[in-house]
Each structure stands twice: as structure tokens, then as C-alpha cells.
Amino acid sequence: MVAANISWELDVWNKLRNAQRSAAMRYFGTREGRNYILTRLVAEIAENYYELLALDNRMLILNRTIEIQQKSLEIAQAKKEAGRETELSVQRFQAEVRKNESEKLLIQQEIVETENRINFLVGRYPQPVERQTVDYIGLNLNMLSTGLPSELLQNRADIRQAEREIAAARLNIEVARARFYPSFGIHAGVGLNAHNMKYLLSTPESLLYNATVDLVGPLINKRAIQADYRTANAEQLQAVYHYQRTILNAYIEVVNHMSKAENYRQSIEIKKGQLIALEKSVEVANNLFQNARAEYVEVLLAQRELMEARMLLIDTKNEQLSAFVNTYQALGGGSF
């Protein structure tokens, strides 16, 4: 016997159609999740790039500080030879120079590690990362606007994913409800049947066929269907809670990052004024020390405060740029 059987369920209650639509919603939800991951990847690369620029500027500041301290060391040595200063001042300036030279090597190691983090994120082996020489402190990104709440909902990939999860959960309830109703099926078969192989192809004598229509009701497994229905309702409620939490988290992220970017911008402006005063104080301290009107300790303190202020300004700028990057992500990033 050679035969083929076909079964077809009549989708009277849209059970199969809703199950298909639910699966499609979950699939599109996973695509939105992919976009969210890509947005985070872009943000991480940008954060590491700006951190790399910050490390370059820290290196420049150390080089400038070492130059200033080297000149002070030369002045101290000259004053010692003239009998106007002691060995103590020479050694203190020498120690300060060596400390900053050692710090340069530590920053160089941070640069290597940051470059390799970027290389890892873009999927390539360790290599130098090309970057532009820019005025880091004066670097201004375009101000971001949160826009209308509806626009925020459209841009956030995780919110769109949560919306699709709710839609899929609602369709799953419809599928579970439809299982309470009877199902209609059509079964058909056709084939060839003979008691001897040589008569198998003798038609219509060997032709075999059948067609039936059945009606099946949920009698035995009714409790299982009820449990599935309650589970589907619980999953929908969970999806709604997750959606609400995702929206709340989105608004909090946007407010925090926008506020951080503005506050750090104002802090940078104030620190610029502080830096101007400290640069003037270093200049005055060097002149006074050269003319034997100030102690070496005052020069060391002024130089150290200037370097620390410059480093803190770079850190503050790095935090501001990081806030811009995180705001970009919180607003949904780009399209992929």
C-alpha cells in the first residue's frame, strides 16, 4: 500500500491565526531588542573614545607640568650653586619631576587598555585607535532634546519591545480562550492498495481514498485548558508591569542624564575661572622664587594645585561627554 493522509483544522475561532500573530509579535520584539543592544554598543564605543581623548589630554598636562617643574629644578640648582638655596629644595623638585614621569607610564597603560576595549567592541585585534587632535575642554556636542513623550516612546527600542510583548500576551489569551471551544477538522487520504505488487498500479481497482469531518470538544483536558488560560492572563499582567517599569525607567534616565550634562557644563565654566587664577599663581610663585622672595614649598604647592585642577577639569569634561552619550542612548539612539 502506498498512501498519503492530509489533516486540516478549520480555524473557526481564529486560534491558529492569533497564535501566528503572537509569534510574529515576539519575533519583532526580539528585533527591537537587537536594536537596543546595537545602540548600547555604539554608546560604549563613544564613551571609550572620549575617555581616550581625556587620557591624551592628561598626558599633555603631565608633559607641561614636567616642563614647568624642570625649569624650577634648574633654578633651584642654580640658586644652590650660588649659595642662596639648600639641597632640600633641589631634591623636592627632583622628586616631583620623577613622580609625574612615573604617572605618565601609568596613563600610557590606561591608553593601551582603553584602545583595546574599543578594539574588542568593534571586533578586531589590538591596534592603535586613530583619533583627532581637538580642544578637549572646548569640545561641544549638539544639545539633545527629549522632545514629546510620544516621540520618546517611538525611539526607545526597549519600549517598543515591551509593547510587542504586551500585544503577544493579549493574543495568547485569545488562543487560550479559543481552546475552550470545539475544534473542526477535515481528514482526507488517498493511495493505492493491492494484495499483489503487480496489481498495485491497476486503477481504479487498487485506488483507496477517504474523507471525514470531525468535531472535537475539550472534555477530558478541560482543567489543563483552564490552567493555560489563567497562565496567559498572568503573563499579560506581567507584560503590562514590565512595560510600565520600562517607561518609568526611560524617563528617569533621560532626566538624570540631561541634568548631569547641564550641571557639569556649568561646573566646567566655573573651573575654567579657577584654572586661570591658578595659572597666574604659578607664574607669580616662579617669579618670586627666582628672585628669592618665595620659598620652594610655595612653588611646589602652586604647581601641584594647578596640575590637580587641570586633571579635575578633564575628568569633569569626560563626565559631561559621558552624559551626552548616555542621553543619546536613553532617547533611543539611532536606527539600525
Tab-separated table of C-alpha atoms in Angstrom, residues 10-333:
chain	number	residue	atom	x	y	z
A	10	LEU	CA	-10.868	24.800	10.347
A	11	ASP	CA	-9.747	27.937	12.187
A	12	VAL	CA	-13.267	28.952	13.191
A	13	TRP	CA	-12.258	30.766	16.409
A	14	ASN	CA	-9.034	32.332	14.981
A	15	LYS	CA	-6.966	30.198	17.346
A	16	LEU	CA	-4.279	29.400	14.775
A	17	ARG	CA	-4.278	32.904	13.312
A	18	ASN	CA	-3.835	34.521	16.740
A	19	ALA	CA	-1.063	32.071	17.613
A	20	GLN	CA	0.716	33.025	14.388
A	21	ARG	CA	0.314	36.752	15.103
A	22	SER	CA	1.585	36.258	18.662
A	23	ALA	CA	4.699	34.504	17.388
A	24	ALA	CA	5.240	37.327	14.881
A	25	MET	CA	4.943	39.940	17.654
A	26	ARG	CA	7.535	38.145	19.757
A	27	TYR	CA	9.847	37.900	16.771
A	28	PHE	CA	9.584	41.634	16.078
A	29	GLY	CA	10.183	42.171	19.790
A	30	THR	CA	13.483	40.323	19.550
A	31	ARG	CA	14.446	42.585	16.623
A	32	GLU	CA	13.790	45.622	18.815
A	33	GLY	CA	15.959	44.007	21.477
A	34	ARG	CA	18.714	43.682	18.885
A	35	ASN	CA	18.435	47.397	18.088
A	36	TYR	CA	18.689	48.194	21.798
A	37	ILE	CA	21.916	46.164	22.053
A	38	LEU	CA	23.349	47.917	18.988
A	39	THR	CA	22.518	51.314	20.483
A	40	ARG	CA	24.294	50.334	23.691
A	41	LEU	CA	27.290	49.136	21.661
A	42	VAL	CA	27.549	52.488	19.868
A	43	ALA	CA	27.289	54.299	23.211
A	44	GLU	CA	30.053	52.166	24.775
A	45	ILE	CA	32.379	52.820	21.838
A	46	ALA	CA	31.711	56.569	22.106
A	47	GLU	CA	32.299	56.553	25.870
A	48	ASN	CA	35.627	54.776	25.482
A	49	TYR	CA	36.651	57.101	22.661
A	50	TYR	CA	36.021	60.204	24.769
A	51	GLU	CA	37.854	58.561	27.658
A	52	LEU	CA	40.775	58.019	25.270
A	53	LEU	CA	40.759	61.719	24.404
A	54	ALA	CA	40.720	62.518	28.126
A	55	LEU	CA	43.766	60.311	28.715
A	56	ASP	CA	45.605	62.035	25.847
A	57	ASN	CA	44.928	65.392	27.461
A	58	ARG	CA	46.048	64.112	30.860
A	59	MET	CA	49.296	63.108	29.197
A	60	LEU	CA	49.678	66.589	27.704
A	61	ILE	CA	49.097	68.177	31.098
A	62	LEU	CA	51.739	65.973	32.682
A	63	ASN	CA	54.221	66.939	29.973
A	64	ARG	CA	53.503	70.645	30.510
A	65	THR	CA	53.783	70.245	34.290
A	66	ILE	CA	57.090	68.402	33.981
A	67	GLU	CA	58.437	71.220	31.797
A	68	ILE	CA	57.489	73.802	34.435
A	69	GLN	CA	58.922	71.703	37.242
A	70	GLN	CA	62.094	71.063	35.254
A	71	LYS	CA	62.638	74.810	34.953
A	72	SER	CA	62.050	75.221	38.695
A	73	LEU	CA	64.564	72.438	39.305
A	74	GLU	CA	67.132	74.236	37.195
A	75	ILE	CA	66.501	77.447	39.108
A	76	ALA	CA	66.867	75.620	42.427
A	77	GLN	CA	70.150	74.058	41.300
A	78	ALA	CA	71.464	77.447	40.159
A	79	LYS	CA	70.487	79.071	43.464
A	80	LYS	CA	72.129	76.234	45.388
A	81	GLU	CA	75.369	76.716	43.477
A	82	ALA	CA	75.185	80.422	44.290
A	83	GLY	CA	74.662	79.604	47.965
A	84	ARG	CA	71.146	81.026	48.030
A	85	GLU	CA	69.283	77.697	48.387
A	86	THR	CA	69.805	74.320	50.042
A	87	GLU	CA	69.933	70.758	48.692
A	88	LEU	CA	66.463	70.174	50.129
A	89	SER	CA	64.727	72.323	47.519
A	90	VAL	CA	66.651	70.606	44.715
A	91	GLN	CA	65.641	67.158	45.895
A	92	ARG	CA	61.994	68.156	46.371
A	93	PHE	CA	61.739	69.468	42.827
A	94	GLN	CA	63.577	66.375	41.568
A	95	ALA	CA	61.137	64.091	43.401
A	96	GLU	CA	58.161	65.952	41.951
A	97	VAL	CA	59.526	65.556	38.414
A	98	ARG	CA	60.130	61.829	38.925
A	99	LYS	CA	56.644	61.344	40.353
A	100	ASN	CA	54.998	62.870	37.289
A	101	GLU	CA	57.260	60.937	34.921
A	102	SER	CA	56.116	57.756	36.654
A	103	GLU	CA	52.483	58.880	36.353
A	104	LYS	CA	52.937	59.209	32.585
A	105	LEU	CA	53.676	55.471	32.312
A	106	LEU	CA	50.518	54.622	34.243
A	107	ILE	CA	48.441	56.816	31.936
A	108	GLN	CA	50.120	55.204	28.934
A	109	GLN	CA	48.952	51.827	30.226
A	110	GLU	CA	45.401	53.169	30.609
A	111	ILE	CA	45.558	54.386	26.999
A	112	VAL	CA	46.552	50.903	25.807
A	113	GLU	CA	43.731	49.273	27.764
A	114	THR	CA	41.152	51.791	26.550
A	115	GLU	CA	42.264	51.324	22.937
A	116	ASN	CA	41.907	47.570	23.318
A	117	ARG	CA	38.418	47.941	24.796
A	118	ILE	CA	37.444	49.797	21.635
A	119	ASN	CA	39.160	47.148	19.504
A	120	PHE	CA	37.210	44.447	21.329
A	121	LEU	CA	33.894	46.248	20.852
A	122	VAL	CA	34.465	46.589	17.091
A	123	GLY	CA	35.773	43.007	16.839
A	124	ARG	CA	39.414	43.480	15.853
A	125	TYR	CA	42.816	42.618	17.251
A	126	PRO	CA	44.820	45.140	19.368
A	127	GLN	CA	45.957	48.116	17.346
A	128	PRO	CA	46.241	51.898	17.813
A	129	VAL	CA	42.964	53.780	17.608
A	130	GLU	CA	43.031	56.789	15.306
A	131	ARG	CA	41.762	59.969	16.900
A	132	GLN	CA	41.741	63.655	16.112
A	133	THR	CA	43.678	66.283	17.994
A	134	VAL	CA	40.942	68.559	19.313
A	135	ASP	CA	40.436	71.122	22.047
A	136	TYR	CA	39.059	68.629	24.538
A	137	ILE	CA	37.771	71.136	27.075
A	138	GLY	CA	36.165	73.223	24.333
A	139	LEU	CA	34.591	70.180	22.685
A	140	ASN	CA	30.853	70.798	22.417
A	141	LEU	CA	28.315	68.250	21.280
A	142	ASN	CA	24.963	69.283	19.874
A	143	MET	CA	22.449	69.754	22.653
A	144	LEU	CA	19.983	66.898	22.797
A	145	SER	CA	16.261	67.462	23.099
A	146	THR	CA	13.955	64.973	24.761
A	147	GLY	CA	11.058	66.007	22.513
A	148	LEU	CA	7.497	64.950	23.152
A	149	PRO	CA	6.664	61.868	25.261
A	150	SER	CA	5.184	60.146	22.204
A	151	GLU	CA	8.452	60.651	20.318
A	152	LEU	CA	10.374	59.114	23.208
A	153	LEU	CA	8.103	56.060	23.092
A	154	GLN	CA	8.762	55.661	19.381
A	155	ASN	CA	12.547	55.958	19.662
A	156	ARG	CA	13.263	53.634	22.590
A	157	ALA	CA	13.841	50.104	21.304
A	158	ASP	CA	13.227	48.534	24.715
A	159	ILE	CA	9.849	50.302	24.989
A	160	ARG	CA	8.834	49.102	21.520
A	161	GLN	CA	9.894	45.604	22.531
A	162	ALA	CA	7.759	45.804	25.688
A	163	GLU	CA	4.793	46.981	23.592
A	164	ARG	CA	5.119	43.973	21.306
A	165	GLU	CA	5.345	41.682	24.328
A	166	ILE	CA	2.017	43.062	25.576
A	167	ALA	CA	0.424	42.533	22.155
A	168	ALA	CA	1.752	38.952	22.038
A	169	ALA	CA	0.453	38.258	25.549
A	170	ARG	CA	-3.008	39.561	24.603
A	171	LEU	CA	-3.107	37.294	21.559
A	172	ASN	CA	-2.035	34.345	23.704
A	173	ILE	CA	-5.103	34.933	25.871
A	174	GLU	CA	-7.286	34.754	22.761
A	175	VAL	CA	-5.587	31.490	21.785
A	176	ALA	CA	-6.120	30.038	25.283
A	177	ARG	CA	-9.783	31.141	25.254
A	178	ALA	CA	-10.369	29.549	21.852
A	179	ARG	CA	-9.237	26.166	23.210
A	180	PHE	CA	-12.438	26.053	25.309
A	181	TYR	CA	-14.484	25.839	22.099
A	182	PRO	CA	-14.888	22.767	19.884
A	183	SER	CA	-12.476	22.329	17.006
A	184	PHE	CA	-13.479	21.291	13.493
A	185	GLY	CA	-11.187	19.119	11.414
A	186	ILE	CA	-11.138	17.668	7.916
A	187	HIS	CA	-9.160	14.495	7.252
A	188	ALA	CA	-8.584	13.013	3.815
A	189	GLY	CA	-6.469	10.216	2.427
A	190	VAL	CA	-5.673	8.798	-0.975
A	191	GLY	CA	-3.492	5.896	-2.042
A	192	LEU	CA	-3.080	2.591	-3.844
A	193	ASN	CA	-3.717	-0.819	-2.246
A	194	ALA	CA	-3.403	-4.332	-3.717
A	195	HIS	CA	-2.689	-7.870	-2.447
A	196	ASN	CA	-0.008	-8.262	-5.095
A	197	MET	CA	2.649	-5.820	-6.269
A	198	LYS	CA	1.807	-6.261	-9.950
A	199	TYR	CA	-1.776	-5.094	-9.334
A	200	LEU	CA	-0.757	-2.008	-7.308
A	201	LEU	CA	-0.928	0.363	-10.288
A	202	SER	CA	-4.162	-1.083	-11.667
A	203	THR	CA	-6.622	1.748	-11.198
A	204	PRO	CA	-9.388	2.310	-10.332
A	205	GLU	CA	-9.404	-1.219	-8.798
A	206	SER	CA	-6.459	-0.506	-6.463
A	207	LEU	CA	-7.474	3.094	-5.667
A	208	LEU	CA	-8.032	3.804	-1.950
A	209	TYR	CA	-9.484	7.081	-0.627
A	210	ASN	CA	-11.415	8.500	2.299
A	211	ALA	CA	-12.657	11.858	3.641
A	212	THR	CA	-14.049	12.623	7.100
A	213	VAL	CA	-15.158	15.661	9.076
A	214	ASP	CA	-14.896	15.586	12.877
A	215	LEU	CA	-15.931	17.781	15.779
A	216	VAL	CA	-13.788	17.570	18.917
A	217	GLY	CA	-14.735	19.196	22.216
A	218	PRO	CA	-12.484	19.806	25.247
A	219	LEU	CA	-13.912	17.371	27.757
A	220	ILE	CA	-11.060	15.385	29.311
A	221	ASN	CA	-8.377	18.132	29.372
A	222	LYS	CA	-10.653	20.987	30.449
A	223	ARG	CA	-8.715	21.662	33.666
A	224	ALA	CA	-5.446	21.895	31.737
A	225	ILE	CA	-7.015	24.416	29.351
A	226	GLN	CA	-8.259	26.458	32.313
A	227	ALA	CA	-4.761	26.468	33.789
A	228	ASP	CA	-3.313	27.613	30.453
A	229	TYR	CA	-5.893	30.406	30.273
A	230	ARG	CA	-5.056	31.660	33.764
A	231	THR	CA	-1.355	31.466	32.932
A	232	ALA	CA	-1.874	33.547	29.787
A	233	ASN	CA	-3.713	36.214	31.816
A	234	ALA	CA	-0.933	36.282	34.395
A	235	GLU	CA	1.684	36.652	31.651
A	236	GLN	CA	-0.229	39.578	30.167
A	237	LEU	CA	-0.354	41.287	33.567
A	238	GLN	CA	3.377	40.705	33.955
A	239	ALA	CA	3.996	42.200	30.500
A	240	VAL	CA	1.979	45.300	31.465
A	241	TYR	CA	4.007	45.764	34.661
A	242	HIS	CA	7.223	45.343	32.698
A	243	TYR	CA	6.023	47.924	30.155
A	244	GLN	CA	5.202	50.444	32.892
A	245	ARG	CA	8.574	49.904	34.549
A	246	THR	CA	10.372	50.309	31.213
A	247	ILE	CA	8.634	53.646	30.530
A	248	LEU	CA	9.362	54.927	34.044
A	249	ASN	CA	12.997	53.892	33.759
A	250	ALA	CA	13.254	55.628	30.370
A	251	TYR	CA	12.004	58.964	31.725
A	252	ILE	CA	14.264	58.765	34.778
A	253	GLU	CA	17.286	58.031	32.593
A	254	VAL	CA	16.575	60.977	30.303
A	255	VAL	CA	16.039	63.416	33.188
A	256	ASN	CA	19.170	62.256	35.022
A	257	HIS	CA	21.474	62.402	32.006
A	258	MET	CA	20.141	65.742	30.731
A	259	SER	CA	20.510	67.254	34.205
A	260	LYS	CA	24.014	65.814	34.532
A	261	ALA	CA	25.110	67.246	31.194
A	262	GLU	CA	23.884	70.745	32.136
A	263	ASN	CA	25.283	70.748	35.676
A	264	TYR	CA	28.671	69.522	34.528
A	265	ARG	CA	28.689	72.184	31.823
A	266	GLN	CA	28.224	74.878	34.455
A	267	SER	CA	30.880	73.259	36.645
A	268	ILE	CA	33.336	73.365	33.741
A	269	GLU	CA	32.769	77.091	33.257
A	270	ILE	CA	33.489	77.747	36.945
A	271	LYS	CA	36.574	75.524	36.874
A	272	LYS	CA	37.923	77.472	33.895
A	273	GLY	CA	37.950	80.590	36.052
A	274	GLN	CA	39.711	78.667	38.815
A	275	LEU	CA	42.289	77.443	36.315
A	276	ILE	CA	43.092	80.971	35.135
A	277	ALA	CA	43.728	82.055	38.738
A	278	LEU	CA	45.951	79.036	39.438
A	279	GLU	CA	47.977	79.572	36.257
A	280	LYS	CA	48.585	83.163	37.369
A	281	SER	CA	49.580	81.991	40.849
A	282	VAL	CA	52.155	79.560	39.399
A	283	GLU	CA	53.625	82.322	37.259
A	284	VAL	CA	53.855	84.663	40.262
A	285	ALA	CA	55.318	81.934	42.504
A	286	ASN	CA	58.026	81.112	39.950
A	287	ASN	CA	58.988	84.766	39.600
A	288	LEU	CA	59.132	85.261	43.360
A	289	PHE	CA	61.166	82.080	43.840
A	290	GLN	CA	63.594	83.128	41.129
A	291	ASN	CA	64.062	86.472	42.892
A	292	ALA	CA	64.407	84.806	46.325
A	293	ARG	CA	61.154	86.307	47.553
A	294	ALA	CA	59.246	82.984	47.945
A	295	GLU	CA	60.038	79.553	49.372
A	296	TYR	CA	60.291	76.474	47.155
A	297	VAL	CA	57.375	74.938	49.062
A	298	GLU	CA	55.064	77.680	47.790
A	299	VAL	CA	56.176	76.975	44.223
A	300	LEU	CA	55.649	73.241	44.624
A	301	LEU	CA	52.207	73.768	46.138
A	302	ALA	CA	51.132	76.175	43.373
A	303	GLN	CA	52.344	73.811	40.634
A	304	ARG	CA	50.657	70.815	42.243
A	305	GLU	CA	47.333	72.642	42.678
A	306	LEU	CA	47.436	73.749	39.043
A	307	MET	CA	48.035	70.219	37.787
A	308	GLU	CA	45.281	68.782	40.007
A	309	ALA	CA	42.846	71.460	38.813
A	310	ARG	CA	43.649	70.665	35.185
A	311	MET	CA	43.186	66.950	35.788
A	312	LEU	CA	39.884	67.554	37.581
A	313	LEU	CA	38.702	69.743	34.713
A	314	ILE	CA	39.425	66.915	32.265
A	315	ASP	CA	37.553	64.430	34.477
A	316	THR	CA	34.586	66.787	34.662
A	317	LYS	CA	34.592	67.197	30.876
A	318	ASN	CA	34.745	63.435	30.461
A	319	GLU	CA	31.698	63.051	32.722
A	320	GLN	CA	29.833	65.680	30.692
A	321	LEU	CA	30.581	63.883	27.418
A	322	SER	CA	29.569	60.595	29.010
A	323	ALA	CA	26.254	62.210	29.999
A	324	PHE	CA	25.698	63.251	26.358
A	325	VAL	CA	26.402	59.703	25.175
A	326	ASN	CA	24.072	58.189	27.771
A	327	THR	CA	21.372	60.702	26.838
A	328	TYR	CA	21.732	59.596	23.219
A	329	GLN	CA	21.112	56.029	24.330
A	330	ALA	CA	18.272	56.984	26.696
A	331	LEU	CA	16.495	58.770	23.832
A	332	GLY	CA	16.626	55.656	21.680
A	333	GLY	CA	19.860	56.171	19.747
